[in-house]
Amino acid sequence: MIVRELNDVIGSERDVHGETWNSRRLLLAGEKMGFSLHDTLIHAGTETTMCYENHLEAVYCIEGEGEITVLPDGPTYPIRPGTVYALDQHDRHCLRATTQLRMVCVFNPPVTGTEVHDESGAYPAAAAAT
Ligand code: 9YT
């Protein structure tokens, strides 16, 4: 069994910072669970465009308010505590955080640790393959 505390992840190498977000990576590829599990903060007032062409991701909001738009034309959905979205089509999307969002994110395949978005809004395939 693996038991880990968010407080032990914060400030460690599993605490990864992007331009608009901070991803605390609780479970990674190395744990061999078949998915990774992140407790992610999206900074208030930001807009992030992403497209995970190499991963499936489910995101469950537990704090904050915002909205998500499927690109290029919508629809747009509100994000609030209790909202989950699943990027089952590797959907290109834009996430807007009205207030700070706290999101529980699950990636399949798992990310390995230090991935941040490339210019297309994806995490690299090489990491996805491990
Ligand atoms: C919600 C979202 O996709 N935020 C970007 C960071 C990413 N989910 C991560 O690595 O935790």
Coordinates of C-alpha atoms and ligand atoms in Angstrom, one line a residue:
M1 CA 0.0 0.0 0.0
I2 CA 1.1 3.5 -0.7
V3 CA 0.2 6.2 1.7
R4 CA 1.2 9.8 1.0
E5 CA 0.2 13.2 2.4
L6 CA -0.3 16.3 0.3
N7 CA 1.7 18.2 2.8
D8 CA 4.7 16.0 2.0
V9 CA 4.3 16.6 -1.7
I10 CA 4.2 20.4 -1.4
G11 CA 7.6 21.8 -2.0
S12 CA 9.0 18.5 -3.2
E13 CA 10.0 17.5 -6.8
R14 CA 6.4 16.3 -7.2
D15 CA 5.2 19.9 -6.8
V16 CA 5.3 21.1 -10.4
H17 CA 4.6 24.7 -11.4
G18 CA 3.2 25.8 -14.8
E19 CA 2.5 29.3 -15.9
T20 CA -1.1 29.3 -14.7
W21 CA -1.2 26.2 -12.4
N22 CA 0.5 24.3 -9.7
S23 CA 0.2 20.5 -9.9
R24 CA 0.9 18.5 -6.7
R25 CA 1.5 15.0 -8.1
L26 CA 0.4 12.5 -5.6
L27 CA 0.7 9.3 -7.7
L28 CA 3.0 9.0 -10.7
A29 CA 4.0 6.4 -13.3
G30 CA 6.6 5.1 -10.9
E31 CA 3.9 3.9 -8.6
K32 CA 2.7 1.6 -11.3
M33 CA -1.0 2.2 -10.8
G34 CA -1.8 2.7 -14.4
F35 CA -2.8 6.4 -13.8
S36 CA -1.4 9.4 -12.2
L37 CA -3.3 11.5 -9.6
H38 CA -2.7 15.2 -9.1
D39 CA -4.1 17.8 -6.7
T40 CA -3.9 20.9 -9.0
L41 CA -4.4 24.6 -8.3
I42 CA -5.4 26.8 -11.2
H43 CA -4.5 30.4 -10.4
A44 CA -7.4 32.9 -10.2
G45 CA -8.0 35.1 -13.2
T46 CA -6.0 32.9 -15.6
E47 CA -6.9 31.2 -18.9
T48 CA -5.1 28.0 -20.0
T49 CA -5.5 26.3 -23.4
M50 CA -4.6 22.6 -23.4
C51 CA -4.8 19.6 -25.6
Y52 CA -3.6 16.3 -24.2
E53 CA -3.0 14.5 -27.5
N54 CA -1.0 11.7 -25.7
H55 CA -3.2 11.3 -22.6
L56 CA -6.8 10.9 -21.4
E57 CA -7.5 13.2 -18.4
A58 CA -10.4 13.4 -16.0
V59 CA -10.7 16.5 -13.8
Y60 CA -12.9 16.9 -10.7
C61 CA -13.4 20.3 -9.2
I62 CA -13.4 20.5 -5.4
E63 CA -12.9 24.2 -4.9
G64 CA -13.4 27.4 -6.8
E65 CA -15.4 28.8 -9.8
G66 CA -14.6 29.0 -13.5
E67 CA -15.6 27.7 -16.9
I68 CA -14.3 25.4 -19.6
T69 CA -14.8 25.9 -23.4
V70 CA -14.3 23.1 -25.9
L71 CA -12.3 24.5 -28.7
P72 CA -12.7 25.9 -31.3
D73 CA -16.4 26.7 -31.0
G74 CA -17.7 25.6 -27.6
P75 CA -19.8 24.7 -25.9
T76 CA -18.8 26.4 -22.6
Y77 CA -19.6 24.7 -19.3
P78 CA -19.4 26.2 -15.8
I79 CA -16.9 24.7 -13.4
R80 CA -17.8 24.6 -9.7
P81 CA -17.2 22.1 -6.8
G82 CA -18.8 18.8 -7.9
T83 CA -18.1 19.3 -11.6
V84 CA -16.1 16.6 -13.4
Y85 CA -15.0 16.8 -17.0
A86 CA -13.3 13.9 -18.9
L87 CA -11.3 14.6 -22.0
D88 CA -12.2 11.4 -23.7
Q89 CA -11.6 12.8 -27.2
H90 CA -8.3 14.4 -26.4
D91 CA -10.3 17.6 -26.7
R92 CA -8.6 20.9 -27.1
H93 CA -10.0 23.1 -24.4
C94 CA -9.6 26.4 -22.6
L95 CA -10.0 26.5 -18.8
R96 CA -10.8 29.9 -17.2
A97 CA -10.4 30.3 -13.4
T98 CA -12.6 33.0 -12.1
T99 CA -11.4 32.2 -8.6
Q100 CA -8.6 29.8 -7.7
L101 CA -9.7 26.3 -8.8
R102 CA -8.6 23.2 -6.9
M103 CA -8.9 20.2 -9.2
V104 CA -8.3 16.5 -8.7
C105 CA -6.8 15.3 -12.0
V106 CA -6.3 11.7 -13.2
F107 CA -4.1 11.0 -16.2
N108 CA -4.0 7.8 -18.3
P109 CA -1.3 6.9 -19.1
P110 CA 0.3 8.3 -16.0
V111 CA 2.6 11.2 -16.2
T112 CA 6.1 10.5 -15.0
G113 CA 6.7 13.5 -12.8
T114 CA 7.9 16.8 -14.2
E115 CA 5.8 17.3 -17.4
V116 CA 4.7 20.8 -18.3
H117 CA 2.7 21.8 -21.4
D118 CA 4.5 22.2 -24.7
E119 CA 3.5 24.8 -27.2
S120 CA 0.4 22.8 -28.3
G121 CA -0.8 22.4 -24.8
A122 CA 0.2 18.8 -24.5
Y123 CA 2.5 16.7 -22.3
P124 CA 5.1 14.9 -24.4
A125 CA 4.5 11.5 -26.0
A126 CA 7.8 10.1 -24.6
A127 CA 6.6 10.6 -21.1
A128 CA 3.2 9.1 -22.1
A129 CA 4.9 5.9 -23.3
T130 CA 6.6 5.1 -20.1
Ligands
9YT1 C1 -6.8 21.2 -15.0 C2 -5.6 21.0 -15.7 O1 -5.5 20.4 -16.7 N1 -4.5 21.8 -15.3 C3 -3.3 21.7 -15.9 C4 -2.3 20.9 -15.0 C5 -2.5 19.4 -15.2 N2 -3.8 19.0 -15.0 C6 -1.7 18.7 -14.2 O2 -0.6 18.3 -14.5 O3 -2.1 18.5 -13.0

